[in-house]
Amino acid sequence: MKILFKSFCVFVLHSVFFLHTKAQKHDSIPIKDSLVTESRLRTGKIEPYWLTVTYDKTTHIIFPSKIKYVDLGSENLIAGKADAAENVLRVKAAVRNFESETNFSVITEDGKFYSFDVFYSGYPSTLNYDVLKMLQHQEKEKVNDVLFEDLGDHSPSLTEAALKNIYIKNKKLIRHIGSYSFGISFLLKGIYIHMGKFYFHTEIKNNTNVPFPIDFMTFKIVDNKSARQTAVQENEMAPLRTYIPLTDVQDHRTERNVFLLNQFTLADDKMLVIELYEKNGGRHQRLEVQNEDLIHAKPVKNLQLTFND
């Protein structure tokens, strides 16, 4: 009797194993395929950075470019951009002594994707981080490039490199477009073209003892006839990117910038007007650009692009 019962148990175990194995073949990925799939994913793995946060103190992370997107892994964290600083992220624990590891991700305007693993510490050794300094100390650090809708097929890294090189090379390609009034000179030093995008290189020089605070700058297509009056028909074009945030020009100082706009051309009766407005003041400046200037834009491909080490 014992032998029969033992044989029955063995039969049941074999049947269960057979059915389980058969179900696996139909309802799940074979072990071999699973390993291959994992291996393929690991080749594109993004290694996260890690940091510690606490409840009573705030951690600040300075990024090389403006922050466009932040996603938090859990409610244990709170984060947000610092006031009046587009490239600084504030992070802290929303819950005291949380035990489980969490994470957050950041995408910046230059197309870089950053991933962070986060742990709680009552006494974090570091509270402030400079991402650019970290990248400069890492040999050939690779950060994923994220494509943005407003840039189309443009690589944000390539765009950032072009903006940087135009700014650093500081060539004066245009000598006939500028304005000078109230001790302020405003010049268009060059127009560049690359993959359907214009790069406008500008310079502001303050020759007075009074700082020039910048309120805003506009790019508008207006009618030639109404250009020197109140524009009846105008089409404002918002820059897609600005190389550096510029808020003022101190006394006897010169500041430059590079603006990225979508490619366009002008009809014979139209012109591009670039206007610079002083905050709480009246020393406004104005540049007028004709279609002849646009079609002679310098190709960016003639520049030697250099990226951050």
Coordinates of C-alpha atoms in Angstrom, one line a residue:
M1 CA 0.0 0.0 0.0
K2 CA 2.8 2.4 0.9
I3 CA 4.5 1.5 -2.4
L4 CA 1.4 2.4 -4.4
F5 CA 0.9 5.7 -2.5
K6 CA 4.6 6.6 -3.1
S7 CA 4.2 5.8 -6.8
F8 CA 1.1 7.9 -7.0
C9 CA 2.9 10.9 -5.4
V10 CA 5.7 10.6 -7.8
F11 CA 3.3 10.5 -10.7
V12 CA 1.5 13.6 -9.4
L13 CA 4.8 15.5 -9.1
H14 CA 5.9 14.6 -12.6
S15 CA 2.5 15.6 -14.0
V16 CA 2.7 19.0 -12.2
F17 CA 6.2 19.6 -13.5
F18 CA 5.2 18.6 -17.0
L19 CA 2.2 21.0 -17.0
H20 CA 4.2 23.8 -15.5
T21 CA 6.9 23.4 -18.1
K22 CA 4.4 23.3 -20.9
A23 CA 2.7 26.4 -19.6
Q24 CA 6.1 28.2 -19.5
K25 CA 6.7 27.4 -23.2
H26 CA 3.4 29.0 -24.2
D27 CA 3.0 31.8 -21.7
S28 CA 6.5 33.1 -21.0
I29 CA 9.8 33.9 -22.7
P30 CA 12.3 31.1 -22.7
I31 CA 15.2 31.5 -20.3
K32 CA 17.7 31.8 -23.1
D33 CA 15.7 34.5 -24.9
S34 CA 15.2 36.3 -21.7
L35 CA 19.0 36.5 -21.1
V36 CA 19.6 37.7 -24.7
T37 CA 16.9 40.4 -24.2
E38 CA 18.5 41.5 -21.0
S39 CA 21.9 41.6 -22.5
R40 CA 20.7 43.9 -25.4
L41 CA 19.1 46.3 -22.9
R42 CA 22.2 46.4 -20.8
T43 CA 24.2 47.7 -23.7
G44 CA 22.1 50.9 -23.5
K45 CA 22.0 51.1 -19.7
I46 CA 22.2 54.5 -18.3
E47 CA 24.3 54.4 -15.1
P48 CA 22.7 56.6 -12.4
Y49 CA 24.5 58.9 -10.1
W50 CA 23.7 58.7 -6.4
L51 CA 23.3 61.2 -3.7
T52 CA 21.9 61.4 -0.1
V53 CA 19.2 63.8 1.0
T54 CA 17.7 64.8 4.4
Y55 CA 14.6 66.3 5.8
D56 CA 15.9 69.4 7.5
K57 CA 18.3 70.6 4.8
T58 CA 18.0 71.3 1.0
T59 CA 20.3 69.7 -1.6
H60 CA 21.1 71.9 -4.6
I61 CA 22.3 70.5 -8.0
I62 CA 23.7 73.0 -10.6
F63 CA 23.3 71.8 -14.2
P64 CA 25.2 73.1 -17.2
S65 CA 22.0 74.1 -18.9
K66 CA 18.4 75.1 -18.2
I67 CA 16.2 72.4 -16.6
K68 CA 13.3 71.4 -18.9
Y69 CA 11.9 68.3 -17.1
V70 CA 12.1 66.6 -13.7
D71 CA 10.4 63.3 -12.6
L72 CA 10.5 62.0 -9.0
G73 CA 10.5 58.3 -8.3
S74 CA 8.3 58.5 -5.1
E75 CA 6.5 60.8 -2.7
N76 CA 9.5 60.6 -0.4
L77 CA 11.1 63.4 -2.4
I78 CA 10.2 67.0 -3.2
A79 CA 12.0 69.0 -5.8
G80 CA 11.8 72.1 -7.9
K81 CA 13.8 74.7 -9.8
A82 CA 15.4 77.4 -7.7
D83 CA 13.8 80.8 -7.9
A84 CA 15.3 82.9 -10.8
A85 CA 17.8 80.1 -11.6
E86 CA 16.7 77.9 -14.5
N87 CA 19.6 75.5 -14.1
V88 CA 19.5 74.9 -10.3
L89 CA 17.4 72.0 -8.9
R90 CA 16.4 71.9 -5.2
V91 CA 15.9 68.5 -3.7
K92 CA 15.0 67.3 -0.2
A93 CA 13.3 64.5 1.7
A94 CA 9.5 64.9 2.1
V95 CA 9.5 62.1 4.7
R96 CA 11.9 61.7 7.7
N97 CA 14.1 58.6 7.7
F98 CA 12.6 56.9 4.6
E99 CA 14.2 53.5 4.2
S100 CA 13.6 52.5 0.6
E101 CA 15.9 53.8 -2.2
T102 CA 14.2 56.1 -4.6
N103 CA 15.3 58.1 -7.7
F104 CA 14.7 61.1 -9.9
S105 CA 15.5 62.0 -13.5
V106 CA 16.3 65.4 -15.1
I107 CA 16.3 66.5 -18.8
T108 CA 18.1 69.8 -19.6
E109 CA 17.7 72.2 -22.5
D110 CA 20.9 71.0 -24.1
G111 CA 19.3 67.6 -24.5
K112 CA 21.1 65.8 -21.7
F113 CA 19.3 63.1 -19.7
Y114 CA 20.5 62.5 -16.1
S115 CA 19.4 59.7 -13.7
F116 CA 20.0 59.8 -9.9
D117 CA 19.5 57.2 -7.2
V118 CA 18.6 58.7 -3.9
F119 CA 19.1 57.5 -0.3
Y120 CA 18.2 59.1 3.0
S121 CA 20.8 60.3 5.5
G122 CA 20.4 62.2 8.7
Y123 CA 23.8 63.8 8.1
P124 CA 24.6 64.1 4.3
S125 CA 28.3 64.7 3.7
T126 CA 27.5 66.9 0.6
L127 CA 24.6 69.2 0.0
N128 CA 25.6 71.1 -3.2
Y129 CA 26.7 69.5 -6.5
D130 CA 28.1 71.0 -9.7
V131 CA 27.3 68.6 -12.6
L132 CA 29.6 70.5 -15.1
K133 CA 32.5 70.1 -12.8
M134 CA 31.7 66.4 -12.3
L135 CA 31.6 65.9 -16.1
Q136 CA 34.9 67.7 -16.6
H137 CA 36.6 65.3 -14.2
Q138 CA 35.2 62.2 -15.9
E139 CA 37.1 61.1 -19.0
K140 CA 34.8 61.1 -22.1
E141 CA 31.6 61.0 -20.1
K142 CA 28.6 60.2 -22.3
V143 CA 25.2 61.5 -21.4
N144 CA 22.2 60.5 -23.5
D145 CA 21.0 63.1 -26.0
V146 CA 17.2 63.8 -25.9
L147 CA 15.5 65.2 -29.0
F148 CA 13.1 68.2 -28.5
E149 CA 10.2 68.9 -30.7
D150 CA 11.1 72.6 -31.3
L151 CA 14.6 71.5 -32.6
G152 CA 13.3 68.9 -35.0
D153 CA 16.1 66.5 -36.0
H154 CA 18.7 68.8 -34.5
S155 CA 20.8 67.2 -31.9
P156 CA 20.7 69.4 -28.8
S157 CA 24.4 68.7 -28.1
L158 CA 25.3 69.8 -31.7
T159 CA 23.1 72.9 -31.3
E160 CA 24.8 73.8 -28.0
A161 CA 28.2 73.3 -29.5
A162 CA 27.4 75.6 -32.4
L163 CA 26.1 78.3 -30.1
K164 CA 29.2 78.0 -28.0
N165 CA 31.6 78.1 -30.9
I166 CA 30.0 81.2 -32.5
Y167 CA 30.2 82.9 -29.1
I168 CA 33.9 81.9 -28.4
K169 CA 35.2 82.6 -31.9
N170 CA 33.5 86.1 -31.7
K171 CA 33.9 86.9 -35.4
K172 CA 32.5 90.1 -36.9
L173 CA 30.9 89.1 -40.2
I174 CA 28.5 92.1 -40.4
R175 CA 29.6 95.7 -40.2
H176 CA 26.5 97.6 -41.3
I177 CA 23.8 96.6 -38.9
G178 CA 23.9 98.4 -35.5
S179 CA 22.4 101.2 -33.4
Y180 CA 24.0 103.7 -31.0
S181 CA 22.0 105.9 -28.7
F182 CA 22.1 107.1 -25.1
G183 CA 25.6 105.7 -24.7
I184 CA 24.5 102.1 -25.6
S185 CA 25.7 100.4 -28.8
F186 CA 23.8 97.3 -30.1
L187 CA 25.4 95.3 -32.9
L188 CA 24.5 92.3 -35.0
K189 CA 28.0 90.7 -35.5
G190 CA 26.9 87.7 -37.6
I191 CA 24.2 85.5 -39.0
Y192 CA 24.9 81.8 -39.3
I193 CA 22.8 78.9 -40.9
H194 CA 22.8 75.2 -40.1
M195 CA 20.1 72.5 -40.9
G196 CA 17.3 74.9 -41.2
K197 CA 18.2 77.1 -38.2
F198 CA 19.6 80.6 -38.0
Y199 CA 22.1 81.7 -35.4
F200 CA 22.2 85.5 -34.6
H201 CA 25.3 86.7 -32.8
T202 CA 24.7 90.1 -31.0
E203 CA 26.8 92.5 -29.0
I204 CA 25.7 95.1 -26.4
K205 CA 28.2 97.7 -25.2
N206 CA 27.5 100.1 -22.3
N207 CA 29.7 103.2 -22.6
T208 CA 28.1 105.0 -19.7
N209 CA 28.4 105.0 -15.9
V210 CA 24.8 103.7 -15.5
P211 CA 24.1 99.9 -15.7
F212 CA 21.8 98.8 -18.5
P213 CA 19.3 96.3 -17.1
I214 CA 17.7 94.2 -19.9
D215 CA 13.9 93.8 -19.8
F216 CA 13.5 91.7 -23.0
M217 CA 14.5 91.4 -26.7
T218 CA 12.1 90.7 -29.6
F219 CA 12.6 89.4 -33.2
K220 CA 9.7 90.7 -35.4
I221 CA 9.0 90.6 -39.2
V222 CA 7.4 93.9 -40.1
D223 CA 6.4 95.9 -43.2
N224 CA 9.0 98.2 -44.5
K225 CA 6.6 101.1 -44.7
S226 CA 5.5 100.7 -41.1
A227 CA 8.8 99.7 -39.7
R228 CA 9.7 103.1 -38.3
Q229 CA 6.2 103.6 -37.0
T230 CA 3.8 101.5 -35.0
A231 CA 3.8 98.2 -36.9
V232 CA 0.5 97.4 -38.4
Q233 CA 1.4 93.9 -39.5
E234 CA 4.1 92.1 -37.6
N235 CA 5.1 88.5 -37.0
E236 CA 7.0 87.9 -33.8
M237 CA 9.5 85.0 -33.8
A238 CA 10.5 83.6 -30.5
P239 CA 14.2 82.3 -30.2
L240 CA 14.4 78.5 -29.8
R241 CA 17.5 78.8 -27.7
T242 CA 19.7 81.5 -26.1
Y243 CA 23.4 80.7 -25.4
I244 CA 23.6 82.6 -22.0
P245 CA 20.9 84.2 -19.8
L246 CA 21.6 87.9 -20.0
T247 CA 19.9 90.2 -17.5
D248 CA 22.1 93.3 -17.6
V249 CA 25.1 95.1 -19.0
Q250 CA 27.2 96.8 -16.3
D251 CA 28.8 100.2 -16.8
H252 CA 31.6 100.2 -19.3
R253 CA 31.1 96.6 -20.0
T254 CA 30.4 94.6 -23.2
E255 CA 28.2 91.5 -23.4
R256 CA 27.5 89.2 -26.3
N257 CA 24.9 86.5 -26.9
V258 CA 23.8 84.0 -29.6
F259 CA 20.1 83.3 -30.5
L260 CA 18.7 80.3 -32.4
L261 CA 15.7 80.8 -34.6
N262 CA 14.0 78.7 -37.3
Q263 CA 15.0 79.4 -40.8
F264 CA 13.0 82.0 -42.7
T265 CA 13.3 84.5 -45.6
L266 CA 11.8 88.0 -46.2
A267 CA 9.6 89.4 -49.0
D268 CA 10.8 92.6 -50.7
D269 CA 8.4 94.7 -48.5
K270 CA 9.4 93.1 -45.2
M271 CA 12.3 93.4 -42.8
L272 CA 13.4 91.7 -39.6
V273 CA 13.5 94.1 -36.6
I274 CA 15.4 93.1 -33.5
E275 CA 14.5 95.3 -30.5
L276 CA 16.3 95.5 -27.1
Y277 CA 14.3 97.1 -24.2
E278 CA 15.8 98.5 -21.1
K279 CA 14.0 97.6 -17.8
N280 CA 12.6 100.7 -16.1
G281 CA 14.3 102.9 -18.7
G282 CA 14.1 104.3 -22.2
R283 CA 17.4 103.5 -23.7
H284 CA 15.8 101.0 -26.2
Q285 CA 17.8 99.8 -29.2
R286 CA 16.7 98.6 -32.6
L287 CA 18.3 96.7 -35.5
E288 CA 16.9 96.3 -39.0
V289 CA 17.8 93.2 -41.0
Q290 CA 17.0 92.7 -44.7
N291 CA 16.6 89.5 -46.7
E292 CA 19.9 90.2 -48.4
D293 CA 21.6 89.8 -45.0
L294 CA 19.7 86.5 -44.3
I295 CA 20.6 84.8 -47.6
H296 CA 24.3 85.5 -47.0
A297 CA 24.3 83.8 -43.7
K298 CA 27.6 81.8 -43.0
P299 CA 27.2 78.0 -42.9
V300 CA 28.0 76.6 -39.5
K301 CA 29.6 73.6 -41.2
N302 CA 32.6 75.8 -41.8
L303 CA 33.1 76.1 -38.1
Q304 CA 35.2 73.5 -36.2
L305 CA 32.8 72.3 -33.5
T306 CA 34.3 71.5 -30.1
F307 CA 32.5 69.8 -27.3
N308 CA 33.0 69.8 -23.6
D309 CA 35.8 67.4 -22.5

